[in-house]
Short mmCIF file of C-alpha atoms in Angstrom, two decimals:
data_model
loop_
_atom_site.label_atom_id
_atom_site.label_comp_id
_atom_site.label_asym_id
_atom_site.label_seq_id
_atom_site.Cartn_x
_atom_site.Cartn_y
_atom_site.Cartn_z
CA MET A 1409 41.31 -11.92 -22.02
CA ALA A 1410 43.83 -11.81 -19.18
CA ILE A 1411 47.39 -10.61 -19.37
CA ALA A 1412 49.50 -12.34 -16.76
CA PRO A 1413 52.35 -10.43 -15.15
CA ARG A 1414 55.87 -11.42 -16.06
CA GLN A 1415 57.71 -13.60 -13.60
CA THR A 1416 60.37 -11.88 -11.55
CA GLY A 1417 62.95 -12.91 -9.02
CA LEU A 1418 61.85 -10.10 -6.73
CA GLN A 1419 59.44 -10.93 -3.95
CA SER A 1420 56.04 -9.34 -4.50
CA VAL A 1421 54.88 -6.96 -1.80
CA ARG A 1422 51.57 -8.88 -1.79
CA SER A 1423 51.05 -12.62 -1.66
CA VAL A 1424 48.09 -12.17 -4.04
CA PRO A 1425 48.38 -9.64 -6.89
CA LEU A 1426 45.90 -6.81 -7.11
CA ARG A 1427 43.40 -7.52 -9.87
CA ILE A 1428 43.06 -4.59 -12.26
CA GLY A 1429 40.30 -4.62 -14.87
CA ALA A 1430 40.56 -2.48 -17.98
CA VAL A 1431 38.56 -2.06 -21.15
CA ALA A 1432 39.68 -3.83 -24.31
CA TYR A 1433 38.63 -0.95 -26.59
CA LEU A 1434 41.06 1.33 -28.43
CA ASN A 1435 39.92 4.28 -26.31
CA SER A 1436 41.43 2.71 -23.21
CA LYS A 1437 44.78 1.57 -24.61
CA PRO A 1438 46.55 4.82 -23.62
CA LEU A 1439 45.51 4.28 -19.99
CA ILE A 1440 47.22 0.90 -19.70
CA GLU A 1441 50.28 1.50 -21.86
CA GLY A 1442 53.10 -0.54 -20.35
CA LEU A 1443 51.09 -1.33 -17.23
CA SER A 1444 51.44 -5.10 -17.42
CA GLU A 1445 55.18 -4.74 -18.01
CA THR A 1446 56.06 -2.28 -15.30
CA ASP A 1447 53.69 -3.42 -12.54
CA ARG A 1448 54.62 -7.05 -12.07
CA GLU A 1449 52.76 -7.33 -8.77
CA TYR A 1450 49.42 -6.70 -10.54
CA ARG A 1451 47.28 -8.82 -12.81
CA LEU A 1452 45.67 -6.96 -15.69
CA ILE A 1453 42.35 -8.27 -17.01
CA LEU A 1454 40.74 -6.92 -20.20
CA ASP A 1455 36.99 -7.08 -20.87
CA TYR A 1456 33.96 -5.04 -21.89
CA PRO A 1457 32.94 -2.08 -19.66
CA SER A 1458 29.70 -3.60 -18.38
CA ARG A 1459 31.40 -6.89 -17.49
CA LEU A 1460 34.18 -5.09 -15.63
CA ALA A 1461 31.55 -3.24 -13.63
CA ASP A 1462 29.89 -6.54 -12.70
CA ASP A 1463 33.22 -8.12 -11.72
CA LEU A 1464 34.17 -5.15 -9.53
CA ALA A 1465 30.77 -5.27 -7.83
CA ALA A 1466 31.19 -9.01 -7.24
CA GLY A 1467 34.62 -8.53 -5.66
CA GLU A 1468 36.39 -10.33 -8.49
CA LEU A 1469 38.42 -7.19 -9.26
CA ASP A 1470 40.12 -4.80 -6.84
CA VAL A 1471 40.24 -1.82 -9.21
CA ALA A 1472 38.67 -1.36 -12.62
CA LEU A 1473 38.22 1.11 -15.42
CA ILE A 1474 34.45 1.14 -15.23
CA PRO A 1475 31.59 3.11 -16.78
CA SER A 1476 31.42 6.39 -14.89
CA VAL A 1477 27.72 5.91 -14.13
CA GLU A 1478 28.64 3.03 -11.81
CA CYS A 1479 30.21 5.56 -9.41
CA LEU A 1480 26.85 7.35 -9.33
CA ILE A 1481 25.02 4.16 -8.41
CA ASN A 1482 27.37 2.49 -5.91
CA PRO A 1483 28.27 4.75 -2.94
CA GLU A 1484 31.11 2.39 -1.99
CA TYR A 1485 33.17 3.33 -5.03
CA THR A 1486 35.93 5.91 -5.03
CA VAL A 1487 37.48 7.44 -8.13
CA ILE A 1488 41.11 6.57 -7.47
CA SER A 1489 42.97 8.29 -10.32
CA ASP A 1490 42.91 11.41 -12.46
CA ALA A 1491 43.23 9.16 -15.52
CA CYS A 1492 39.94 8.69 -17.37
CA VAL A 1493 38.25 8.33 -20.76
CA ALA A 1494 36.53 11.61 -21.57
CA THR A 1495 35.63 13.80 -24.51
CA ARG A 1496 35.33 17.51 -25.13
CA GLY A 1497 33.22 17.18 -28.26
CA PRO A 1498 32.55 14.45 -30.83
CA VAL A 1499 33.71 11.12 -29.39
CA LEU A 1500 33.30 9.02 -32.57
CA SER A 1501 32.80 5.74 -30.68
CA VAL A 1502 29.45 6.39 -28.95
CA LYS A 1503 26.61 6.84 -31.43
CA LEU A 1504 22.85 6.63 -31.64
CA TYR A 1505 21.36 5.52 -34.95
CA SER A 1506 17.65 6.32 -35.20
CA ARG A 1507 15.32 5.14 -37.95
CA VAL A 1508 12.71 7.71 -36.93
CA PRO A 1509 12.79 11.35 -35.78
CA PRO A 1510 14.16 11.47 -32.20
CA GLY A 1511 10.86 12.55 -30.69
CA GLU A 1512 9.19 9.46 -32.16
CA ILE A 1513 11.57 6.86 -30.73
CA ARG A 1514 9.50 4.25 -28.92
CA THR A 1515 11.96 1.35 -28.77
CA LEU A 1516 15.67 1.72 -28.06
CA ALA A 1517 18.27 -1.05 -28.41
CA LEU A 1518 21.18 -0.50 -26.01
CA ASP A 1519 24.66 -1.85 -26.64
CA GLU A 1520 25.29 -4.74 -24.26
CA GLY A 1521 28.73 -3.35 -23.43
CA SER A 1522 27.39 0.03 -22.35
CA ARG A 1523 26.30 1.44 -19.01
CA THR A 1524 27.26 5.13 -19.05
CA SER A 1525 26.29 5.73 -22.68
CA ALA A 1526 22.96 3.98 -22.09
CA ALA A 1527 22.25 6.25 -19.13
CA LEU A 1528 23.37 9.29 -21.14
CA VAL A 1529 21.11 8.67 -24.14
CA ARG A 1530 18.11 7.89 -21.93
CA THR A 1531 18.74 11.03 -19.86
CA TYR A 1532 19.08 13.10 -23.02
CA LEU A 1533 15.85 11.79 -24.56
CA ILE A 1534 13.89 12.44 -21.37
CA HIS A 1535 15.14 15.99 -20.87
CA LYS A 1536 15.22 17.11 -24.52
CA TYR A 1537 12.25 15.25 -25.99
CA GLY A 1538 10.16 14.16 -23.00
CA ILE A 1539 10.22 10.52 -24.06
CA GLU A 1540 11.33 7.33 -22.31
CA PRO A 1541 11.49 4.55 -24.90
CA GLU A 1542 11.18 0.87 -24.14
CA THR A 1543 14.72 -0.48 -23.94
CA ARG A 1544 16.02 -3.68 -25.47
CA SER A 1545 19.39 -5.42 -25.36
CA PHE A 1546 21.70 -5.10 -28.35
CA PRO A 1547 24.25 -7.94 -28.04
CA ILE A 1548 27.90 -7.19 -28.65
CA ASP A 1549 28.04 -9.46 -31.71
CA SER A 1550 24.83 -8.09 -33.27
CA GLU A 1551 24.35 -5.76 -36.22
CA THR A 1552 21.75 -3.03 -36.62
CA LEU A 1553 19.87 -5.18 -39.15
CA ASP A 1554 19.33 -7.75 -36.38
CA THR A 1555 17.00 -5.45 -34.45
CA SER A 1556 13.73 -3.78 -35.40
CA SER A 1557 14.09 -1.13 -32.68
CA ASP A 1558 13.45 2.48 -33.67
CA ALA A 1559 16.95 3.44 -32.52
CA VAL A 1560 20.19 1.65 -31.69
CA LEU A 1561 22.96 2.77 -29.35
CA MET A 1562 26.42 1.51 -30.31
CA ILE A 1563 29.66 2.03 -28.41
CA GLY A 1564 33.31 1.13 -28.65
CA ASP A 1565 35.33 0.16 -31.69
CA ARG A 1566 32.35 -1.11 -33.69
CA ALA A 1567 30.60 2.26 -33.39
CA MET A 1568 33.39 3.80 -35.48
CA PHE A 1569 32.02 2.02 -38.57
CA ALA A 1570 28.79 3.16 -40.24
CA PRO A 1571 26.27 0.31 -39.95
CA GLU A 1572 24.04 -0.99 -42.71
CA GLY A 1573 20.58 0.47 -43.11
CA GLN A 1574 18.86 3.82 -43.53
CA PHE A 1575 18.71 6.20 -40.57
CA HIS A 1576 16.80 9.42 -40.06
CA THR A 1577 19.15 10.70 -37.33
CA VAL A 1578 22.69 9.86 -36.27
CA TRP A 1579 24.00 11.35 -33.04
CA ASP A 1580 27.53 11.41 -31.73
CA LEU A 1581 26.68 11.56 -28.03
CA GLY A 1582 29.86 13.36 -27.08
CA GLU A 1583 28.95 16.13 -29.50
CA GLU A 1584 25.32 16.23 -28.33
CA TRP A 1585 26.41 16.51 -24.69
CA LEU A 1586 28.75 19.42 -25.46
CA LYS A 1587 26.01 21.26 -27.37
CA TRP A 1588 23.63 20.69 -24.47
CA THR A 1589 25.86 21.56 -21.54
CA GLY A 1590 29.09 23.15 -22.80
CA LEU A 1591 31.08 20.71 -20.65
CA PRO A 1592 33.22 17.61 -21.24
CA PHE A 1593 31.72 14.19 -20.71
CA VAL A 1594 33.42 11.45 -18.70
CA PHE A 1595 32.70 7.95 -19.99
CA ALA A 1596 34.97 5.83 -17.79
CA VAL A 1597 37.04 6.21 -14.61
CA TRP A 1598 39.37 4.09 -12.51
CA ALA A 1599 37.38 3.08 -9.44
CA GLY A 1600 37.58 0.78 -6.45
CA ARG A 1601 36.59 0.51 -2.83
CA GLU A 1602 38.57 2.50 -0.27
CA SER A 1603 41.57 0.44 0.83
CA SER A 1604 45.14 1.06 1.89
CA GLU A 1605 46.21 -1.70 -0.50
CA ILE A 1606 45.38 0.47 -3.53
CA ASP A 1607 47.33 3.50 -2.28
CA PRO A 1608 50.20 3.07 -4.78
CA LEU A 1609 47.85 2.73 -7.73
CA GLU A 1610 46.97 6.41 -8.01
CA ARG A 1611 50.49 7.30 -9.08
CA LYS A 1612 50.96 4.18 -11.17
CA LEU A 1613 47.75 4.65 -13.14
CA SER A 1614 48.50 8.31 -13.75
CA ALA A 1615 52.02 7.36 -14.89
CA ALA A 1616 50.58 4.75 -17.28
CA ARG A 1617 48.25 7.42 -18.69
CA ASP A 1618 51.10 9.89 -19.13
CA ARG A 1619 53.15 7.23 -20.87
CA GLY A 1620 50.22 6.37 -23.14
CA VAL A 1621 49.50 9.99 -24.02
CA SER A 1622 53.14 10.46 -25.00
CA ARG A 1623 52.81 7.45 -27.35
CA LEU A 1624 49.39 8.07 -28.91
CA LYS A 1625 50.62 7.88 -32.50
CA LYS A 1626 52.53 4.67 -31.79
CA ILE A 1627 49.47 3.14 -30.11
CA ALA A 1628 47.29 4.16 -33.06
CA ALA A 1629 49.66 2.58 -35.57
CA ARG A 1630 49.92 -0.58 -33.48
CA GLU A 1631 46.17 -1.08 -32.99
CA ALA A 1632 44.73 0.20 -36.29
CA LYS A 1633 45.30 -2.92 -38.38
CA ALA A 1634 43.52 -5.24 -35.93
CA LEU A 1635 40.50 -2.91 -35.95
CA GLY A 1636 40.41 -2.57 -39.72
CA ILE A 1637 40.87 1.19 -39.66
CA SER A 1638 43.61 3.43 -40.98
CA PRO A 1639 46.42 4.62 -38.68
CA ALA A 1640 45.32 8.17 -39.53
CA LEU A 1641 41.79 7.55 -38.22
CA ALA A 1642 43.10 5.81 -35.11
CA THR A 1643 45.46 8.73 -34.49
CA GLN A 1644 42.68 11.27 -34.95
CA TYR A 1645 40.47 9.33 -32.57
CA LEU A 1646 43.05 9.16 -29.79
CA THR A 1647 44.40 12.70 -30.21
CA LYS A 1648 41.32 14.71 -31.24
CA ASN A 1649 38.22 12.87 -30.03
CA LEU A 1650 39.38 11.71 -26.61
CA HIS A 1651 40.81 13.27 -23.49
CA PHE A 1652 42.45 11.26 -20.72
CA THR A 1653 42.76 13.60 -17.72
CA LEU A 1654 40.07 14.17 -15.11
CA GLY A 1655 40.46 17.91 -14.67
CA SER A 1656 38.13 20.45 -13.10
CA ALA A 1657 35.97 20.79 -16.24
CA GLU A 1658 35.62 17.01 -16.47
CA ARG A 1659 34.63 16.79 -12.81
CA ASN A 1660 32.01 19.50 -13.35
CA GLY A 1661 30.65 17.62 -16.35
CA PHE A 1662 30.56 14.43 -14.29
CA ARG A 1663 28.62 16.15 -11.51
CA LEU A 1664 26.16 17.68 -13.97
CA PHE A 1665 25.55 14.28 -15.52
CA ARG A 1666 24.78 12.94 -12.04
CA GLU A 1667 22.23 15.73 -11.48
CA LEU A 1668 20.54 15.36 -14.87
CA ALA A 1669 20.41 11.56 -14.71
CA ALA A 1670 18.98 11.69 -11.19
CA ASP A 1671 16.37 14.27 -12.24
CA ALA A 1672 15.38 11.95 -15.09
CA GLY A 1673 15.05 9.02 -12.67
CA ILE A 1674 17.81 7.06 -14.44
CA ILE A 1675 19.98 6.82 -11.30
CA PRO A 1676 19.24 7.23 -7.59
CA GLY A 1677 19.56 10.73 -6.20
CA GLY A 1678 21.85 11.76 -3.38
CA THR A 1679 24.97 9.77 -4.31
CA GLU A 1680 28.15 11.83 -4.01
CA ILE A 1681 31.15 11.33 -6.28
CA VAL A 1682 34.25 10.66 -4.17
CA PHE A 1683 37.54 11.64 -5.82
CA ARG A 1684 40.42 9.98 -3.97
CA HIS A 1685 42.99 12.19 -5.68
#
């Protein structure tokens, strides 16, 4: 889904608008609050995290809110804003449902929309249980009953609803990460390739985040009905489960994830995280 900028009588500073990709999930709404209205020289495109990552890699986007693991894989990417999607505990929207004890997981279905969460759960299973299950795709429109895999990773808005079926173990991966490391976990960041054309975006994206954070209850009330959840749950999710600023603790958690994922062989080693801000 694309949101076209409003027409204006003012001449744009660019002949072609910057293409900004953002996630369509509730967890990202505070980061783009008012963005399409106040930044008329930009085109805002909403999609799933994995697709945004592919579009940014293909040059079809200039800047995107992408899974944080992509910055650990592609050395060309720079984190261009201190706005992010992070958690300091239970995240509610990233869950593993296992039909067997964790140490016995042999097949793992990974949400098609996920990149960072997929890397996180695989890293966790390798380090904590010494297992590396066979991975399978779990399409965005699928249900847990559609797969026979031992465990299923679900992310985003649909992960907030308990799926059908019996499960031996249910993990909230934000909570598991905090227990394991004592640090926040960063799920998504604004990233792009180094360019003078994106200079103004650092301030604009931070301003959009600040505006969104100041309106969290309004955003929750606005979005809850479409998701089929109560405004109270949406408010709790945005105010208690998520954090939207890439501070020093978040950066440390991001770096530790890079080290652990590289040690597990999930990502290449040696890639540095470049923070533009």
